[in-house]
């Protein structure tokens, strides 16, 4: 009887997913609408409208500026200001002065890359989530979402996002990161990688970027521990052969649908609290991206353990800027592709990897952008992985 009911759920999920995919591909009006833009994303919305009217240089500059300065961007380290940039040594006639300026320029670059506040936020987010996850046995999603919710309500947006990145790394289980001391190392590694990504402007505005960063840190630490230090990681593995492609395929509609719920849940949450009405600090905080992602993910843990993961992954998809996923149709397609990525990753990063769900979202957004580019042709305004 239970198996029969499960089959019914799979059939309904498959039909619903096919209908949604058909609407997305056919360009149904509801899915062709631009994604709503809360007041905190006014700059992004303006750039999106400007970019849709043409590819002139002014519109492109506005688009680039909005992508870099948006408070909803996952770029937690602000770009270098003109006053912070080292002077160009070539403007000085003296080669001696130029040689002295070079080390100063390198030092300034290092200080700009590794800012102390975001670094500490990532570190604390990692260790705190690891403790709540493993020592208090809250589980990875509930632990990360709880830490993220507190950070969203208590910290400035850029530090809240940095804490979120750390919380995704802290989702690692003891099979991958065995001790609290190793979680502290993981936090430092994650903060370093994020600082480098920010400095190089890698993957700005792509949903799942923070989780992908956490996964890179977790994977790097795992490889170092198992190869250089010959540490045994019982129950953890980078990859193992797929057990059953049939089960992966049959579960895909279920996973994809709940991923869609997470993505559109974040969109609805932000629009609800950003709607016109009484402005308050609490309402503004609740409408932030970090709060929406964390709270929607936390609510998903109370629905069912089976849907908590896909919902949380969907919230990461919704973190993509409107310049990356400009319409509800593109958000839908990215959510479906994130569902596919989750299923493919079921045979990789095993044993409780931090950032695995974020990596699924990241791959979903990137692959959906690639598919959209294939179907509509190459454009000069096509988003790239590295911001100019």
mmCIF file of C-alpha atoms in Angstrom:
data_model
loop_
_atom_site.group_PDB
_atom_site.id
_atom_site.type_symbol
_atom_site.label_atom_id
_atom_site.label_comp_id
_atom_site.label_asym_id
_atom_site.label_seq_id
_atom_site.Cartn_x
_atom_site.Cartn_y
_atom_site.Cartn_z
ATOM 1 C CA UNK A 1 0.000 0.000 0.000
ATOM 2 C CA UNK A 2 2.783 2.382 0.930
ATOM 3 C CA UNK A 3 4.655 1.521 -2.274
ATOM 4 C CA UNK A 4 1.466 2.127 -4.301
ATOM 5 C CA UNK A 5 1.007 5.585 -2.753
ATOM 6 C CA UNK A 6 4.648 6.412 -3.482
ATOM 7 C CA UNK A 7 4.118 5.488 -7.122
ATOM 8 C CA UNK A 8 1.106 7.838 -7.260
ATOM 9 C CA UNK A 9 3.198 10.672 -5.857
ATOM 10 C CA UNK A 10 5.888 10.057 -8.462
ATOM 11 C CA UNK A 11 3.352 10.023 -11.318
ATOM 12 C CA UNK A 12 1.709 13.271 -10.163
ATOM 13 C CA UNK A 13 5.110 14.900 -9.684
ATOM 14 C CA UNK A 14 6.207 13.801 -13.165
ATOM 15 C CA UNK A 15 3.085 15.201 -14.814
ATOM 16 C CA UNK A 16 3.340 18.489 -12.916
ATOM 17 C CA UNK A 17 7.020 18.842 -13.799
ATOM 18 C CA UNK A 18 6.320 18.190 -17.494
ATOM 19 C CA UNK A 19 3.578 20.842 -17.507
ATOM 20 C CA UNK A 20 5.851 23.405 -15.858
ATOM 21 C CA UNK A 21 8.734 22.602 -18.211
ATOM 22 C CA UNK A 22 6.421 22.909 -21.228
ATOM 23 C CA UNK A 23 5.177 26.309 -20.051
ATOM 24 C CA UNK A 24 8.746 27.440 -19.520
ATOM 25 C CA UNK A 25 9.981 26.289 -22.932
ATOM 26 C CA UNK A 26 6.929 27.549 -24.849
ATOM 27 C CA UNK A 27 7.297 31.021 -23.347
ATOM 28 C CA UNK A 28 3.951 31.119 -21.539
ATOM 29 C CA UNK A 29 3.199 34.711 -20.506
ATOM 30 C CA UNK A 30 3.287 34.021 -16.769
ATOM 31 C CA UNK A 31 6.789 32.593 -17.007
ATOM 32 C CA UNK A 32 8.031 35.310 -19.370
ATOM 33 C CA UNK A 33 7.351 38.014 -16.793
ATOM 34 C CA UNK A 34 10.430 39.680 -15.272
ATOM 35 C CA UNK A 35 11.206 38.531 -11.755
ATOM 36 C CA UNK A 36 9.895 40.960 -9.144
ATOM 37 C CA UNK A 37 12.443 43.320 -7.662
ATOM 38 C CA UNK A 38 12.171 44.334 -3.998
ATOM 39 C CA UNK A 39 13.264 47.913 -3.192
ATOM 40 C CA UNK A 40 16.744 46.641 -2.267
ATOM 41 C CA UNK A 41 17.189 45.575 -5.897
ATOM 42 C CA UNK A 42 16.145 48.806 -7.614
ATOM 43 C CA UNK A 43 19.589 49.200 -9.191
ATOM 44 C CA UNK A 44 19.447 45.679 -10.596
ATOM 45 C CA UNK A 45 15.929 46.187 -11.945
ATOM 46 C CA UNK A 46 16.907 49.435 -13.667
ATOM 47 C CA UNK A 47 19.949 47.798 -15.223
ATOM 48 C CA UNK A 48 17.840 44.854 -16.378
ATOM 49 C CA UNK A 49 15.335 47.124 -18.118
ATOM 50 C CA UNK A 50 18.148 49.168 -19.663
ATOM 51 C CA UNK A 51 19.925 46.058 -20.890
ATOM 52 C CA UNK A 52 16.735 44.682 -22.483
ATOM 53 C CA UNK A 53 16.390 47.780 -24.679
ATOM 54 C CA UNK A 54 19.793 47.381 -26.313
ATOM 55 C CA UNK A 55 23.433 46.569 -25.966
ATOM 56 C CA UNK A 56 24.803 50.090 -26.015
ATOM 57 C CA UNK A 57 27.823 50.907 -23.884
ATOM 58 C CA UNK A 58 25.879 52.986 -21.351
ATOM 59 C CA UNK A 59 23.387 50.231 -20.624
ATOM 60 C CA UNK A 60 26.215 47.734 -20.275
ATOM 61 C CA UNK A 61 28.056 49.975 -17.805
ATOM 62 C CA UNK A 62 24.875 50.398 -15.752
ATOM 63 C CA UNK A 63 24.373 46.638 -15.785
ATOM 64 C CA UNK A 64 27.908 45.931 -14.607
ATOM 65 C CA UNK A 65 27.688 48.577 -11.898
ATOM 66 C CA UNK A 66 24.395 47.227 -10.570
ATOM 67 C CA UNK A 67 25.700 43.669 -10.493
ATOM 68 C CA UNK A 68 28.735 44.729 -8.461
ATOM 69 C CA UNK A 69 26.980 47.043 -6.000
ATOM 70 C CA UNK A 70 23.697 45.222 -5.325
ATOM 71 C CA UNK A 71 23.210 44.338 -1.668
ATOM 72 C CA UNK A 72 21.603 41.086 -2.832
ATOM 73 C CA UNK A 73 24.740 39.969 -4.645
ATOM 74 C CA UNK A 74 26.724 37.111 -3.185
ATOM 75 C CA UNK A 75 29.842 39.262 -3.502
ATOM 76 C CA UNK A 76 30.470 39.830 0.199
ATOM 77 C CA UNK A 77 33.645 41.877 -0.200
ATOM 78 C CA UNK A 78 33.076 45.280 -1.752
ATOM 79 C CA UNK A 79 35.230 46.326 -4.716
ATOM 80 C CA UNK A 80 38.321 48.399 -4.115
ATOM 81 C CA UNK A 81 37.636 52.121 -4.048
ATOM 82 C CA UNK A 82 39.824 54.577 -5.903
ATOM 83 C CA UNK A 83 41.224 55.915 -2.644
ATOM 84 C CA UNK A 84 42.302 52.401 -1.636
ATOM 85 C CA UNK A 85 44.061 51.546 -4.908
ATOM 86 C CA UNK A 86 47.850 51.873 -4.913
ATOM 87 C CA UNK A 87 49.241 54.624 -7.085
ATOM 88 C CA UNK A 88 50.484 53.631 -10.519
ATOM 89 C CA UNK A 89 54.238 53.501 -10.155
ATOM 90 C CA UNK A 90 54.754 54.242 -13.843
ATOM 91 C CA UNK A 91 53.617 57.807 -13.327
ATOM 92 C CA UNK A 92 56.692 58.493 -11.236
ATOM 93 C CA UNK A 93 59.864 59.333 -13.171
ATOM 94 C CA UNK A 94 62.073 57.735 -10.553
ATOM 95 C CA UNK A 95 62.611 53.992 -10.983
ATOM 96 C CA UNK A 96 63.694 53.811 -7.346
ATOM 97 C CA UNK A 97 60.325 55.124 -6.192
ATOM 98 C CA UNK A 98 58.627 52.658 -8.520
ATOM 99 C CA UNK A 99 60.522 49.709 -7.022
ATOM 100 C CA UNK A 100 59.520 50.820 -3.518
ATOM 101 C CA UNK A 101 55.883 51.227 -4.548
ATOM 102 C CA UNK A 102 55.575 47.642 -5.788
ATOM 103 C CA UNK A 103 55.760 45.916 -2.366
ATOM 104 C CA UNK A 104 53.376 48.523 -0.973
ATOM 105 C CA UNK A 105 50.953 47.754 -3.799
ATOM 106 C CA UNK A 106 51.132 44.018 -3.067
ATOM 107 C CA UNK A 107 50.528 44.635 0.628
ATOM 108 C CA UNK A 108 47.542 46.848 -0.165
ATOM 109 C CA UNK A 109 46.154 44.162 -2.477
ATOM 110 C CA UNK A 110 46.475 41.528 0.247
ATOM 111 C CA UNK A 111 44.770 43.796 2.781
ATOM 112 C CA UNK A 112 41.974 44.485 0.308
ATOM 113 C CA UNK A 113 41.479 40.793 -0.481
ATOM 114 C CA UNK A 114 41.489 39.464 3.077
ATOM 115 C CA UNK A 115 39.234 41.864 4.938
ATOM 116 C CA UNK A 116 38.982 40.968 8.587
ATOM 117 C CA UNK A 117 35.228 41.290 9.171
ATOM 118 C CA UNK A 118 34.010 38.984 6.351
ATOM 119 C CA UNK A 119 36.827 36.562 7.187
ATOM 120 C CA UNK A 120 35.734 36.364 10.826
ATOM 121 C CA UNK A 121 32.067 36.054 9.795
ATOM 122 C CA UNK A 122 32.802 33.048 7.570
ATOM 123 C CA UNK A 123 34.972 31.466 10.257
ATOM 124 C CA UNK A 124 32.390 31.895 13.030
ATOM 125 C CA UNK A 125 29.554 30.726 10.757
ATOM 126 C CA UNK A 126 31.479 27.536 9.943
ATOM 127 C CA UNK A 127 32.413 26.564 13.490
ATOM 128 C CA UNK A 128 29.065 27.530 15.020
ATOM 129 C CA UNK A 129 27.067 25.591 12.433
ATOM 130 C CA UNK A 130 29.383 22.589 12.791
ATOM 131 C CA UNK A 131 28.802 22.542 16.554
ATOM 132 C CA UNK A 132 25.024 22.877 16.263
ATOM 133 C CA UNK A 133 24.949 20.319 13.467
ATOM 134 C CA UNK A 134 27.093 17.625 15.068
ATOM 135 C CA UNK A 135 27.292 18.312 18.802
ATOM 136 C CA UNK A 136 23.632 19.296 19.289
ATOM 137 C CA UNK A 137 22.469 16.880 16.557
ATOM 138 C CA UNK A 138 20.213 19.428 14.867
ATOM 139 C CA UNK A 139 21.159 18.156 11.430
ATOM 140 C CA UNK A 140 22.961 20.114 8.718
ATOM 141 C CA UNK A 141 20.071 22.019 7.139
ATOM 142 C CA UNK A 142 18.366 23.087 10.349
ATOM 143 C CA UNK A 143 21.717 24.095 11.866
ATOM 144 C CA UNK A 144 22.804 26.161 8.847
ATOM 145 C CA UNK A 145 19.394 27.773 8.384
ATOM 146 C CA UNK A 146 19.199 28.696 12.083
ATOM 147 C CA UNK A 147 22.649 30.297 12.095
ATOM 148 C CA UNK A 148 21.821 32.075 8.833
ATOM 149 C CA UNK A 149 18.527 33.411 10.201
ATOM 150 C CA UNK A 150 20.221 34.890 13.261
ATOM 151 C CA UNK A 151 22.961 36.440 11.129
ATOM 152 C CA UNK A 152 20.409 37.929 8.722
ATOM 153 C CA UNK A 153 18.563 39.677 11.542
ATOM 154 C CA UNK A 154 21.647 40.823 13.492
ATOM 155 C CA UNK A 155 24.372 41.646 10.947
ATOM 156 C CA UNK A 156 24.809 43.981 7.964
ATOM 157 C CA UNK A 157 23.921 42.307 4.619
ATOM 158 C CA UNK A 158 27.499 41.667 3.505
ATOM 159 C CA UNK A 159 28.477 40.048 6.809
ATOM 160 C CA UNK A 160 25.229 38.066 6.908
ATOM 161 C CA UNK A 161 26.090 36.616 3.482
ATOM 162 C CA UNK A 162 29.615 35.824 4.672
ATOM 163 C CA UNK A 163 28.156 34.012 7.684
ATOM 164 C CA UNK A 164 25.848 32.097 5.332
ATOM 165 C CA UNK A 165 28.856 30.903 3.348
ATOM 166 C CA UNK A 166 30.484 29.657 6.536
ATOM 167 C CA UNK A 167 27.283 27.956 7.657
ATOM 168 C CA UNK A 168 27.215 25.946 4.421
ATOM 169 C CA UNK A 169 30.731 24.687 5.129
ATOM 170 C CA UNK A 170 29.659 23.874 8.694
ATOM 171 C CA UNK A 171 27.008 21.496 7.324
ATOM 172 C CA UNK A 172 29.800 18.907 7.004
ATOM 173 C CA UNK A 173 29.400 15.761 9.074
ATOM 174 C CA UNK A 174 32.077 14.250 11.307
ATOM 175 C CA UNK A 175 32.756 11.614 8.634
ATOM 176 C CA UNK A 176 34.228 14.396 6.465
ATOM 177 C CA UNK A 177 35.361 16.911 9.106
ATOM 178 C CA UNK A 178 36.000 14.791 12.208
ATOM 179 C CA UNK A 179 36.780 17.332 14.947
ATOM 180 C CA UNK A 180 35.974 20.872 16.073
ATOM 181 C CA UNK A 181 39.614 21.810 15.466
ATOM 182 C CA UNK A 182 39.338 20.631 11.852
ATOM 183 C CA UNK A 183 36.126 22.651 11.491
ATOM 184 C CA UNK A 184 38.113 25.735 12.539
ATOM 185 C CA UNK A 185 40.627 24.978 9.802
ATOM 186 C CA UNK A 186 37.730 24.497 7.385
ATOM 187 C CA UNK A 187 36.359 27.913 8.355
ATOM 188 C CA UNK A 188 39.706 29.578 7.638
ATOM 189 C CA UNK A 189 40.033 27.767 4.297
ATOM 190 C CA UNK A 190 36.475 28.690 3.302
ATOM 191 C CA UNK A 191 37.025 32.353 4.209
ATOM 192 C CA UNK A 192 40.239 32.399 2.166
ATOM 193 C CA UNK A 193 38.607 30.882 -0.925
ATOM 194 C CA UNK A 194 35.661 33.274 -0.696
ATOM 195 C CA UNK A 195 38.029 36.246 -0.387
ATOM 196 C CA UNK A 196 39.893 35.089 -3.510
ATOM 197 C CA UNK A 197 36.650 34.550 -5.440
ATOM 198 C CA UNK A 198 35.499 38.029 -4.451
ATOM 199 C CA UNK A 199 38.803 39.615 -5.380
ATOM 200 C CA UNK A 200 38.760 37.946 -8.813
ATOM 201 C CA UNK A 201 35.009 38.643 -9.169
ATOM 202 C CA UNK A 202 34.315 34.993 -9.937
ATOM 203 C CA UNK A 203 30.715 33.785 -10.334
ATOM 204 C CA UNK A 204 29.192 37.073 -9.103
ATOM 205 C CA UNK A 205 25.387 36.945 -9.091
ATOM 206 C CA UNK A 206 25.152 33.187 -9.770
ATOM 207 C CA UNK A 207 22.891 31.326 -7.360
ATOM 208 C CA UNK A 208 24.689 28.705 -5.281
ATOM 209 C CA UNK A 209 27.997 30.604 -5.357
ATOM 210 C CA UNK A 210 28.390 30.593 -1.566
ATOM 211 C CA UNK A 211 27.592 26.888 -1.301
ATOM 212 C CA UNK A 212 29.977 26.091 -4.146
ATOM 213 C CA UNK A 213 32.667 28.041 -2.279
ATOM 214 C CA UNK A 214 31.990 26.009 0.870
ATOM 215 C CA UNK A 215 32.163 22.771 -1.117
ATOM 216 C CA UNK A 216 35.527 23.776 -2.624
ATOM 217 C CA UNK A 217 36.864 24.405 0.884
ATOM 218 C CA UNK A 218 35.481 21.127 2.209
ATOM 219 C CA UNK A 219 36.862 19.158 -0.739
ATOM 220 C CA UNK A 220 40.285 20.790 -0.452
ATOM 221 C CA UNK A 221 40.513 19.991 3.248
ATOM 222 C CA UNK A 222 39.338 16.422 2.672
ATOM 223 C CA UNK A 223 41.965 15.847 -0.041
ATOM 224 C CA UNK A 224 44.748 17.304 2.083
ATOM 225 C CA UNK A 225 43.699 15.229 5.118
ATOM 226 C CA UNK A 226 43.421 11.958 3.202
ATOM 227 C CA UNK A 227 46.431 12.280 0.889
ATOM 228 C CA UNK A 228 49.091 14.353 2.630
ATOM 229 C CA UNK A 229 48.302 13.438 6.229
ATOM 230 C CA UNK A 230 46.924 9.978 5.396
ATOM 231 C CA UNK A 231 43.908 10.573 7.597
ATOM 232 C CA UNK A 232 41.168 7.953 7.429
ATOM 233 C CA UNK A 233 37.712 9.290 6.628
ATOM 234 C CA UNK A 234 35.360 6.414 7.336
ATOM 235 C CA UNK A 235 32.140 6.638 5.337
ATOM 236 C CA UNK A 236 33.268 9.594 3.214
ATOM 237 C CA UNK A 237 34.245 9.481 -0.448
ATOM 238 C CA UNK A 238 34.590 11.845 -3.369
ATOM 239 C CA UNK A 239 32.775 9.506 -5.734
ATOM 240 C CA UNK A 240 31.283 6.049 -6.041
ATOM 241 C CA UNK A 241 29.462 4.324 -8.909
ATOM 242 C CA UNK A 242 25.736 5.018 -9.274
ATOM 243 C CA UNK A 243 23.603 2.460 -7.527
ATOM 244 C CA UNK A 244 20.509 2.665 -9.721
ATOM 245 C CA UNK A 245 19.880 5.054 -12.596
ATOM 246 C CA UNK A 246 16.240 3.972 -12.568
ATOM 247 C CA UNK A 247 15.701 5.215 -9.025
ATOM 248 C CA UNK A 248 17.531 8.473 -9.772
ATOM 249 C CA UNK A 249 15.257 9.070 -12.748
ATOM 250 C CA UNK A 250 12.075 8.161 -10.864
ATOM 251 C CA UNK A 251 12.973 10.459 -7.960
ATOM 252 C CA UNK A 252 13.907 13.394 -10.209
ATOM 253 C CA UNK A 253 10.390 14.879 -10.560
ATOM 254 C CA UNK A 254 9.921 14.829 -6.771
ATOM 255 C CA UNK A 255 13.305 16.489 -6.163
ATOM 256 C CA UNK A 256 12.833 19.059 -8.938
ATOM 257 C CA UNK A 257 9.360 20.073 -7.761
ATOM 258 C CA UNK A 258 10.488 20.744 -4.202
ATOM 259 C CA UNK A 259 13.503 22.622 -5.544
ATOM 260 C CA UNK A 260 11.055 24.833 -7.445
ATOM 261 C CA UNK A 261 9.087 25.325 -4.220
ATOM 262 C CA UNK A 262 12.235 26.547 -2.471
ATOM 263 C CA UNK A 263 13.185 28.962 -5.262
ATOM 264 C CA UNK A 264 9.743 30.498 -5.644
ATOM 265 C CA UNK A 265 9.222 30.447 -1.879
ATOM 266 C CA UNK A 266 12.187 32.798 -1.464
ATOM 267 C CA UNK A 267 10.849 35.030 -4.255
ATOM 268 C CA UNK A 268 7.408 35.223 -2.635
ATOM 269 C CA UNK A 269 8.891 35.817 0.824
ATOM 270 C CA UNK A 270 11.006 38.749 -0.326
ATOM 271 C CA UNK A 271 8.212 40.330 -2.332
ATOM 272 C CA UNK A 272 5.793 39.989 0.591
ATOM 273 C CA UNK A 273 8.021 41.782 3.091
ATOM 274 C CA UNK A 274 9.234 44.319 0.528
ATOM 275 C CA UNK A 275 5.683 45.301 -0.462
ATOM 276 C CA UNK A 276 4.551 48.854 0.129
ATOM 277 C CA UNK A 277 3.574 49.461 3.713
ATOM 278 C CA UNK A 278 5.039 50.485 7.008
ATOM 279 C CA UNK A 279 8.831 50.538 6.787
ATOM 280 C CA UNK A 280 10.671 49.106 9.773
ATOM 281 C CA UNK A 281 14.077 47.668 10.515
ATOM 282 C CA UNK A 282 12.590 44.214 11.130
ATOM 283 C CA UNK A 283 10.651 44.257 7.858
ATOM 284 C CA UNK A 284 13.730 45.378 5.941
ATOM 285 C CA UNK A 285 15.813 42.626 7.511
ATOM 286 C CA UNK A 286 13.165 40.012 6.744
ATOM 287 C CA UNK A 287 13.087 41.062 3.083
ATOM 288 C CA UNK A 288 16.842 40.580 2.697
ATOM 289 C CA UNK A 289 18.139 37.685 0.632
ATOM 290 C CA UNK A 290 19.998 36.098 3.545
ATOM 291 C CA UNK A 291 16.864 36.108 5.721
ATOM 292 C CA UNK A 292 14.613 34.742 2.968
ATOM 293 C CA UNK A 293 16.988 31.890 2.110
ATOM 294 C CA UNK A 294 17.571 30.918 5.736
ATOM 295 C CA UNK A 295 13.979 31.151 6.972
ATOM 296 C CA UNK A 296 12.442 29.359 3.986
ATOM 297 C CA UNK A 297 15.106 26.660 4.345
ATOM 298 C CA UNK A 298 14.386 26.392 8.072
ATOM 299 C CA UNK A 299 10.650 26.017 7.436
ATOM 300 C CA UNK A 300 11.412 23.215 4.987
ATOM 301 C CA UNK A 301 12.978 21.139 7.765
ATOM 302 C CA UNK A 302 9.599 21.049 9.535
ATOM 303 C CA UNK A 303 7.786 19.744 6.449
ATOM 304 C CA UNK A 304 9.701 16.489 5.959
ATOM 305 C CA UNK A 305 13.334 15.337 5.953
ATOM 306 C CA UNK A 306 12.791 14.114 2.387
ATOM 307 C CA UNK A 307 11.946 17.582 1.057
ATOM 308 C CA UNK A 308 14.217 19.715 3.256
ATOM 309 C CA UNK A 309 17.269 19.233 1.013
ATOM 310 C CA UNK A 310 15.580 20.096 -2.305
ATOM 311 C CA UNK A 311 13.837 23.111 -0.748
ATOM 312 C CA UNK A 312 17.111 24.440 0.652
ATOM 313 C CA UNK A 313 18.806 23.883 -2.704
ATOM 314 C CA UNK A 314 15.990 25.830 -4.374
ATOM 315 C CA UNK A 315 16.538 28.792 -2.073
ATOM 316 C CA UNK A 316 20.128 28.985 -3.336
ATOM 317 C CA UNK A 317 18.896 29.073 -6.939
ATOM 318 C CA UNK A 318 16.788 32.117 -6.041
ATOM 319 C CA UNK A 319 19.935 33.933 -4.877
ATOM 320 C CA UNK A 320 20.854 34.435 -8.548
ATOM 321 C CA UNK A 321 20.615 38.090 -9.516
ATOM 322 C CA UNK A 322 17.911 39.182 -11.997
ATOM 323 C CA UNK A 323 20.713 39.855 -14.463
ATOM 324 C CA UNK A 324 21.481 36.130 -14.475
ATOM 325 C CA UNK A 325 17.903 34.814 -14.303
ATOM 326 C CA UNK A 326 15.773 37.712 -15.548
ATOM 327 C CA UNK A 327 12.352 36.001 -15.776
ATOM 328 C CA UNK A 328 10.257 33.558 -13.780
ATOM 329 C CA UNK A 329 10.718 31.104 -16.638
ATOM 330 C CA UNK A 330 14.492 31.253 -16.296
ATOM 331 C CA UNK A 331 14.162 30.768 -12.528
ATOM 332 C CA UNK A 332 11.947 27.746 -13.164
ATOM 333 C CA UNK A 333 14.387 26.244 -15.665
ATOM 334 C CA UNK A 334 17.318 26.798 -13.278
ATOM 335 C CA UNK A 335 15.371 25.080 -10.481
ATOM 336 C CA UNK A 336 14.666 22.061 -12.675
ATOM 337 C CA UNK A 337 18.311 21.851 -13.705
ATOM 338 C CA UNK A 338 19.308 22.142 -10.027
ATOM 339 C CA UNK A 339 17.070 19.127 -9.366
ATOM 340 C CA UNK A 340 18.938 17.219 -12.075
ATOM 341 C CA UNK A 341 22.264 18.297 -10.557
ATOM 342 C CA UNK A 342 21.206 17.088 -7.103
ATOM 343 C CA UNK A 343 20.445 13.662 -8.520
ATOM 344 C CA UNK A 344 23.733 13.488 -10.396
ATOM 345 C CA UNK A 345 25.633 14.549 -7.274
ATOM 346 C CA UNK A 346 24.033 11.730 -5.280
ATOM 347 C CA UNK A 347 27.008 9.578 -6.290
ATOM 348 C CA UNK A 348 29.593 12.256 -5.450
ATOM 349 C CA UNK A 349 30.782 14.065 -2.314
ATOM 350 C CA UNK A 350 29.481 11.317 -0.032
ATOM 351 C CA UNK A 351 29.408 11.152 3.741
ATOM 352 C CA UNK A 352 28.100 14.584 4.690
ATOM 353 C CA UNK A 353 29.799 17.211 2.548
ATOM 354 C CA UNK A 354 29.424 20.905 3.307
ATOM 355 C CA UNK A 355 28.194 22.944 0.339
ATOM 356 C CA UNK A 356 26.864 20.008 -1.683
ATOM 357 C CA UNK A 357 23.357 21.469 -2.052
ATOM 358 C CA UNK A 358 24.814 24.840 -3.003
ATOM 359 C CA UNK A 359 26.935 23.145 -5.657
ATOM 360 C CA UNK A 360 23.782 21.547 -7.057
ATOM 361 C CA UNK A 361 22.140 24.983 -7.243
ATOM 362 C CA UNK A 362 25.264 26.503 -8.799
ATOM 363 C CA UNK A 363 25.396 23.829 -11.510
ATOM 364 C CA UNK A 364 21.671 24.252 -12.127
ATOM 365 C CA UNK A 365 21.940 28.004 -12.660
ATOM 366 C CA UNK A 366 25.033 27.746 -14.880
ATOM 367 C CA UNK A 367 23.546 24.942 -16.997
ATOM 368 C CA UNK A 368 20.243 26.787 -17.401
ATOM 369 C CA UNK A 369 22.122 29.901 -18.533
ATOM 370 C CA UNK A 370 23.947 27.749 -21.067
ATOM 371 C CA UNK A 371 20.704 26.202 -22.350
ATOM 372 C CA UNK A 372 19.053 29.620 -22.626
ATOM 373 C CA UNK A 373 22.060 30.888 -24.582
ATOM 374 C CA UNK A 374 21.891 27.922 -26.968
ATOM 375 C CA UNK A 375 18.204 28.419 -27.742
ATOM 376 C CA UNK A 376 18.225 32.190 -28.198
ATOM 377 C CA UNK A 377 21.688 32.552 -29.745
ATOM 378 C CA UNK A 378 24.812 34.292 -28.546
ATOM 379 C CA UNK A 379 24.309 37.827 -27.259
ATOM 380 C CA UNK A 380 26.699 40.603 -26.370
ATOM 381 C CA UNK A 381 24.803 40.981 -23.118
ATOM 382 C CA UNK A 382 25.164 37.328 -22.155
ATOM 383 C CA UNK A 383 26.202 37.060 -18.482
ATOM 384 C CA UNK A 384 29.687 35.662 -17.927
ATOM 385 C CA UNK A 385 31.152 33.756 -14.983
ATOM 386 C CA UNK A 386 33.800 36.391 -14.342
ATOM 387 C CA UNK A 387 32.548 39.948 -13.901
ATOM 388 C CA UNK A 388 34.456 42.667 -15.768
#
